[in-house]
N, CA, C and O atoms as a DFTB+ gen file, in Angstrom:
404 C
 N C O
     1  1     -54.065      21.583     -54.061
     2  2     -55.499      21.851     -54.260
     3  2     -55.405      22.911     -55.247
     4  3     -54.477      23.716     -55.168
     5  1     -56.348      22.998     -56.250
     6  2     -56.507      24.119     -57.321
     7  2     -57.427      25.072     -56.793
     8  3     -57.509      25.324     -55.590
     9  1     -58.103      25.591     -57.661
    10  2     -59.138      26.817     -57.372
    11  2     -60.245      26.259     -56.745
    12  3     -60.861      25.323     -57.256
    13  1     -60.594      26.834     -55.513
    14  2     -61.751      26.271     -54.787
    15  2     -63.086      26.395     -55.567
    16  3     -63.983      25.581     -55.349
    17  1     -63.230      27.341     -56.424
    18  2     -64.321      27.637     -57.186
    19  2     -64.373      26.696     -58.502
    20  3     -65.311      26.763     -59.296
    21  1     -63.438      25.943     -58.639
    22  2     -63.411      25.213     -59.907
    23  2     -64.548      24.022     -59.803
    24  3     -64.824      23.524     -58.711
    25  1     -65.100      23.660     -60.863
    26  2     -66.234      22.720     -60.926
    27  2     -66.072      21.274     -60.176
    28  3     -66.963      20.646     -59.605
    29  1     -64.860      20.955     -60.313
    30  2     -64.505      19.610     -59.818
    31  2     -64.399      19.492     -58.287
    32  3     -64.296      18.400     -57.730
    33  1     -64.432      20.747     -57.590
    34  2     -64.530      20.966     -56.140
    35  2     -65.952      21.260     -55.707
    36  3     -66.152      21.568     -54.532
    37  1     -66.868      21.195     -56.495
    38  2     -68.201      21.653     -56.132
    39  2     -68.882      21.023     -54.921
    40  3     -69.607      21.653     -54.152
    41  1     -68.569      19.649     -54.809
    42  2     -69.302      19.013     -53.607
    43  2     -68.564      19.309     -52.380
    44  3     -69.203      19.412     -51.333
    45  1     -67.257      19.461     -52.385
    46  2     -66.316      19.751     -51.182
    47  2     -66.604      21.168     -50.803
    48  3     -66.668      21.482     -49.615
    49  1     -66.782      22.047     -51.776
    50  2     -67.043      23.514     -51.506
    51  2     -68.267      23.688     -50.735
    52  3     -68.384      24.560     -49.873
    53  1     -69.207      22.832     -51.056
    54  2     -70.538      23.005     -50.384
    55  2     -70.276      22.557     -48.786
    56  3     -70.852      23.125     -47.858
    57  1     -69.361      21.500     -48.607
    58  2     -69.082      21.199     -47.238
    59  2     -68.358      22.389     -46.495
    60  3     -68.637      22.744     -45.350
    61  1     -67.467      22.914     -47.235
    62  2     -66.569      23.949     -46.796
    63  2     -67.529      25.172     -46.345
    64  3     -67.379      25.734     -45.260
    65  1     -68.496      25.521     -47.247
    66  2     -69.465      26.666     -46.930
    67  2     -70.231      26.337     -45.651
    68  3     -70.463      27.204     -44.809
    69  1     -70.611      25.094     -45.525
    70  2     -71.294      24.716     -44.291
    71  2     -70.519      24.887     -43.073
    72  3     -71.009      25.366     -42.050
    73  1     -69.228      24.472     -43.181
    74  2     -68.347      24.703     -41.816
    75  2     -68.191      26.081     -41.585
    76  3     -68.138      26.416     -40.401
    77  1     -68.096      27.033     -42.519
    78  2     -68.014      28.410     -42.361
    79  2     -69.185      28.982     -41.550
    80  3     -69.074      29.752     -40.596
    81  1     -70.510      28.413     -42.154
    82  2     -71.598      28.795     -41.647
    83  2     -71.848      28.423     -40.118
    84  3     -72.511      29.123     -39.353
    85  1     -71.220      27.216     -39.775
    86  2     -71.277      26.620     -38.400
    87  2     -70.295      27.641     -37.546
    88  3     -70.670      28.118     -36.475
    89  1     -69.296      27.865     -37.991
    90  2     -68.337      28.783     -37.218
    91  2     -69.109      30.089     -36.924
    92  3     -69.246      30.583     -35.805
    93  1     -69.564      30.550     -38.014
    94  2     -70.281      31.953     -37.760
    95  2     -71.452      31.838     -36.759
    96  3     -71.605      32.662     -35.857
    97  1     -72.270      30.784     -36.953
    98  2     -73.485      30.647     -36.057
    99  2     -73.087      30.573     -34.722
   100  3     -73.721      31.155     -33.841
   101  1     -71.978      29.830     -34.472
   102  2     -71.577      29.581     -32.987
   103  2     -70.397      30.516     -32.505
   104  3     -69.800      30.360     -31.440
   105  1     -70.137      31.532     -33.451
   106  2     -69.169      32.594     -32.974
   107  2     -67.857      31.991     -32.572
   108  3     -67.262      32.345     -31.554
   109  1     -67.420      31.069     -33.398
   110  2     -66.240      30.325     -33.122
   111  2     -65.067      30.810     -34.056
   112  3     -65.215      31.040     -35.257
   113  1     -63.961      30.931     -33.407
   114  2     -62.699      31.554     -34.076
   115  2     -61.678      30.382     -34.057
   116  3     -60.583      30.591     -33.535
   117  1     -61.934      29.266     -34.543
   118  2     -61.027      28.251     -34.463
   119  2     -60.253      28.053     -35.774
   120  3     -60.837      27.872     -36.842
   121  1     -58.961      28.092     -35.658
   122  2     -58.155      27.981     -36.838
   123  2     -58.000      26.560     -37.298
   124  3     -57.566      25.679     -36.555
   125  1     -58.367      26.359     -38.549
   126  2     -58.307      24.944     -39.089
   127  2     -57.425      24.997     -40.498
   128  3     -57.342      25.954     -41.268
   129  1     -56.875      23.867     -40.601
   130  2     -56.262      23.730     -42.121
   131  2     -57.338      22.777     -42.915
   132  3     -57.635      21.624     -42.602
   133  1     -57.754      23.394     -43.807
   134  2     -58.966      22.895     -44.681
   135  2     -58.282      22.295     -46.037
   136  3     -57.478      22.933     -46.717
   137  1     -58.711      21.015     -46.316
   138  2     -58.279      20.399     -47.589
   139  2     -59.615      19.838     -48.220
   140  3     -60.420      19.132     -47.612
   141  1     -59.727      20.246     -49.492
   142  2     -60.827      19.747     -50.290
   143  2     -60.220      18.778     -51.298
   144  3     -59.094      18.964     -51.759
   145  1     -60.968      17.764     -51.623
   146  2     -60.432      16.886     -52.747
   147  2     -61.570      16.726     -53.838
   148  3     -62.740      16.990     -53.559
   149  1     -61.221      16.330     -54.963
   150  2     -61.947      16.213     -56.036
   151  2     -63.254      15.218     -55.901
   152  3     -64.330      15.377     -56.478
   153  1     -62.915      14.200     -55.040
   154  2     -63.950      13.260     -54.721
   155  2     -65.172      13.831     -53.969
   156  3     -66.251      13.241     -54.023
   157  1     -65.004      15.041     -53.227
   158  2     -66.026      15.592     -52.613
   159  2     -65.889      15.614     -51.110
   160  3     -66.791      15.987     -50.360
   161  1     -64.622      15.161     -50.690
   162  2     -64.464      15.155     -49.102
   163  2     -63.887      16.377     -48.687
   164  3     -63.201      17.014     -49.488
   165  1     -64.094      16.819     -47.439
   166  2     -63.505      17.886     -46.684
   167  2     -62.791      17.443     -45.443
   168  3     -63.366      16.848     -44.532
   169  1     -61.475      17.762     -45.439
   170  2     -60.633      17.389     -44.346
   171  2     -60.155      18.530     -43.472
   172  3     -59.416      19.402     -43.931
   173  1     -60.566      18.530     -42.236
   174  2     -60.262      19.577     -41.216
   175  2     -59.118      19.228     -40.313
   176  3     -59.266      18.381     -39.432
   177  1     -57.981      19.853     -40.502
   178  2     -56.938      19.623     -39.487
   179  2     -56.743      20.587     -38.317
   180  3     -56.609      21.783     -38.578
   181  1     -56.718      20.199     -37.145
   182  2     -56.703      21.204     -35.998
   183  2     -55.222      21.335     -35.326
   184  3     -54.347      20.489     -35.511
   185  1     -55.071      22.364     -34.618
   186  2     -53.892      22.646     -33.794
   187  2     -53.880      21.831     -32.430
   188  3     -52.882      21.351     -31.893
   189  1     -55.198      21.772     -31.976
   190  2     -55.286      21.071     -30.593
   191  2     -56.555      20.233     -30.442
   192  3     -57.512      20.434     -31.190
   193  1     -56.578      19.360     -29.553
   194  2     -57.825      18.495     -29.388
   195  2     -59.019      19.335     -28.838
   196  3     -60.193      19.080     -29.104
   197  1     -58.616      20.329     -28.069
   198  2     -59.793      21.259     -27.505
   199  2     -60.557      21.958     -28.720
   200  3     -61.784      22.054     -28.735
   201  1     -59.706      22.451     -29.768
   202  2     -60.400      22.926     -30.950
   203  2     -61.161      21.861     -31.644
   204  3     -62.332      22.018     -31.992
   205  1     -60.507      20.813     -31.836
   206  2     -61.190      19.654     -32.663
   207  2     -62.481      19.336     -31.806
   208  3     -63.543      19.265     -32.426
   209  1     -62.487      19.165     -30.632
   210  2     -63.691      18.695     -29.920
   211  2     -64.897      19.754     -29.916
   212  3     -66.084      19.446     -30.020
   213  1     -64.370      21.100     -29.773
   214  2     -65.295      22.080     -29.846
   215  2     -66.005      22.287     -31.085
   216  3     -67.224      22.463     -31.078
   217  1     -65.281      22.277     -32.219
   218  2     -65.850      22.492     -33.734
   219  2     -66.557      21.177     -34.026
   220  3     -67.618      21.255     -34.645
   221  1     -66.135      20.051     -33.683
   222  2     -66.881      18.774     -33.857
   223  2     -68.336      18.783     -33.234
   224  3     -69.333      18.422     -33.860
   225  1     -68.342      19.217     -31.988
   226  2     -69.606      19.326     -31.360
   227  2     -70.573      20.304     -32.104
   228  3     -71.761      20.011     -32.238
   229  1     -70.104      21.341     -32.533
   230  2     -70.903      22.341     -33.192
   231  2     -71.348      21.689     -34.646
   232  3     -72.471      21.802     -35.137
   233  1     -70.356      21.063     -35.162
   234  2     -70.774      20.386     -36.500
   235  2     -71.882      19.401     -36.424
   236  3     -72.841      19.359     -37.194
   237  1     -71.641      18.567     -35.364
   238  2     -72.714      17.595     -35.130
   239  2     -74.065      18.154     -34.823
   240  3     -75.097      17.683     -35.300
   241  1     -74.021      19.254     -33.948
   242  2     -75.331      19.900     -33.615
   243  2     -76.018      20.339     -34.853
   244  3     -77.211      20.070     -34.994
   245  1     -75.358      20.999     -35.770
   246  2     -75.894      21.647     -37.012
   247  2     -76.297      20.475     -38.095
   248  3     -77.308      20.563     -38.792
   249  1     -75.471      19.474     -38.143
   250  2     -75.876      18.393     -38.950
   251  2     -77.182      17.706     -38.467
   252  3     -78.068      17.411     -39.268
   253  1     -77.275      17.465     -37.168
   254  2     -78.559      16.856     -36.598
   255  2     -79.697      17.613     -36.974
   256  3     -80.692      17.041     -37.420
   257  1     -79.645      18.901     -36.831
   258  2     -80.851      19.704     -37.150
   259  2     -81.054      19.706     -38.678
   260  3     -82.138      20.138     -39.070
   261  1     -80.202      19.304     -39.554
   262  2     -80.338      19.220     -40.949
   263  2     -80.507      17.873     -41.478
   264  3     -80.470      17.601     -42.678
   265  1     -80.720      16.929     -40.402
   266  2     -80.954      15.406     -40.783
   267  2     -79.738      14.973     -41.349
   268  3     -79.842      14.164     -42.271
   269  1     -78.508      15.361     -40.976
   270  2     -77.299      14.919     -41.502
   271  2     -76.990      15.249     -42.946
   272  3     -76.136      14.589     -43.538
   273  1     -77.624      16.212     -43.530
   274  2     -77.534      16.496     -44.843
   275  2     -77.077      17.891     -45.147
   276  3     -77.524      18.835     -44.495
   277  1     -76.214      18.060     -46.103
   278  2     -75.730      19.447     -46.605
   279  2     -76.035      19.527     -48.122
   280  3     -75.589      18.730     -48.946
   281  1     -76.762      20.470     -48.371
   282  2     -77.211      20.583     -49.785
   283  2     -78.131      19.432     -50.253
   284  3     -78.168      19.125     -51.445
   285  1     -78.799      18.858     -49.418
   286  2     -79.609      17.689     -49.784
   287  2     -78.921      16.410     -49.964
   288  3     -79.531      15.418     -50.360
   289  1     -77.521      16.396     -49.654
   290  2     -76.796      15.154     -49.660
   291  2     -76.419      14.749     -48.242
   292  3     -75.952      15.564     -47.448
   293  1     -76.637      13.443     -47.937
   294  2     -76.386      12.898     -46.662
   295  2     -74.849      12.818     -46.414
   296  3     -74.128      12.339     -47.289
   297  1     -74.343      13.271     -45.260
   298  2     -72.939      13.410     -44.957
   299  2     -72.553      12.338     -43.863
   300  3     -73.351      12.058     -42.969
   301  1     -71.352      11.765     -43.954
   302  2     -70.758      10.935     -43.021
   303  2     -69.516      11.798     -42.371
   304  3     -68.700      12.402     -43.067
   305  1     -69.495      11.769     -41.082
   306  2     -68.327      12.380     -40.340
   307  2     -67.497      11.376     -39.579
   308  3     -67.973      10.467     -38.899
   309  1     -66.265      11.610     -39.748
   310  2     -65.270      10.762     -39.111
   311  2     -64.250      11.564     -38.454
   312  3     -63.860      12.599     -38.993
   313  1     -63.752      11.151     -37.259
   314  2     -62.826      11.893     -36.517
   315  2     -61.635      11.094     -36.235
   316  3     -61.701      10.131     -35.473
   317  1     -60.365      11.502     -36.907
   318  2     -59.144      10.610     -36.506
   319  2     -58.374      11.401     -35.426
   320  3     -57.707      12.397     -35.708
   321  1     -58.491      10.933     -34.241
   322  2     -57.947      11.673     -33.051
   323  2     -56.483      11.480     -33.179
   324  3     -55.839      12.284     -32.506
   325  1     -55.802      10.650     -33.846
   326  2     -54.300      10.555     -33.980
   327  2     -53.708      11.818     -34.699
   328  3     -52.664      12.391     -34.387
   329  1     -54.468      12.111     -35.602
   330  2     -54.120      13.174     -36.504
   331  2     -54.719      14.444     -36.173
   332  3     -54.425      15.408     -36.881
   333  1     -55.539      14.600     -35.177
   334  2     -56.440      15.744     -34.907
   335  2     -57.176      16.258     -36.205
   336  3     -57.118      17.440     -36.544
   337  1     -57.857      15.319     -36.897
   338  2     -58.507      15.459     -38.043
   339  2     -59.840      15.145     -38.089
   340  3     -60.164      14.104     -37.518
   341  1     -60.827      15.895     -38.714
   342  2     -62.241      15.486     -39.135
   343  2     -62.303      15.504     -40.551
   344  3     -61.793      16.374     -41.258
   345  1     -63.016      14.405     -40.987
   346  2     -63.220      14.205     -42.336
   347  2     -64.826      14.102     -42.588
   348  3     -65.506      13.259     -42.003
   349  1     -65.357      15.016     -43.492
   350  2     -66.666      15.060     -43.926
   351  2     -66.870      14.322     -45.278
   352  3     -66.224      14.734     -46.241
   353  1     -67.641      13.354     -45.422
   354  2     -67.722      12.713     -46.779
   355  2     -69.158      12.583     -47.127
   356  3     -69.896      12.013     -46.324
   357  1     -69.646      13.067     -48.275
   358  2     -70.997      12.761     -48.756
   359  2     -71.084      11.283     -49.028
   360  3     -70.193      10.701     -49.647
   361  1     -72.299      10.597     -48.507
   362  2     -72.515       9.111     -48.560
   363  2     -72.566       8.653     -50.055
   364  3     -72.301       7.480     -50.319
   365  1     -72.902       9.551     -51.055
   366  2     -73.019       9.107     -52.371
   367  2     -71.604       8.755     -52.936
   368  3     -71.547       8.020     -53.922
   369  1     -70.444       9.243     -52.361
   370  2     -69.119       8.909     -52.944
   371  2     -68.503       7.667     -52.140
   372  3     -67.485       7.097     -52.533
   373  1     -69.161       7.311     -51.045
   374  2     -68.611       6.194     -50.368
   375  2     -68.724       5.018     -50.997
   376  3     -69.803       4.877     -51.574
   377  1     -67.878       4.018     -51.088
   378  2     -67.883       2.670     -51.700
   379  2     -69.159       1.850     -51.034
   380  3     -69.457       1.895     -49.841
   381  1     -69.762       1.188     -51.925
   382  2     -71.025       0.389     -51.535
   383  2     -70.629      -0.792     -50.763
   384  3     -69.876      -1.642     -51.239
   385  1     -71.141      -0.868     -49.528
   386  2     -70.912      -2.067     -48.666
   387  2     -72.027      -2.810     -48.395
   388  3     -72.937      -2.279     -47.758
   389  1     -72.129      -4.047     -48.798
   390  2     -73.336      -4.928     -48.592
   391  2     -73.335      -5.495     -47.148
   392  3     -72.323      -6.085     -46.770
   393  1     -74.266      -5.377     -46.416
   394  2     -74.374      -5.807     -45.043
   395  2     -74.622      -7.317     -45.106
   396  3     -75.324      -7.816     -45.985
   397  1     -74.026      -8.022     -44.152
   398  2     -74.172      -9.450     -44.082
   399  2     -75.241      -9.776     -43.202
   400  3     -75.335      -9.142     -42.151
   401  1     -76.088     -10.700     -43.482
   402  2     -77.247     -11.001     -42.769
   403  2     -77.099     -12.499     -42.047
   404  3     -78.021     -12.951     -41.367
């Protein structure tokens, strides 16, 4: 990953700032390995399941209060328990999937 303040990381930086604000609001001192990508995703890797579930609960609580939006963009949250990883993705970068009726 390059410079976190570079323009190409703008969308994922907003998610990063959101996670920092959640940790501060909840007084959480959970160590995470954070990866930002140019597509706008934020990946959080944890050391333990307890850390993952604690922070995920706080993230969900704060996202619900914001109607699942960060900086006006709707966010999708996915947890991969096998890798102890949480992925936050803005809906606008997700591939369009047409529902079948």
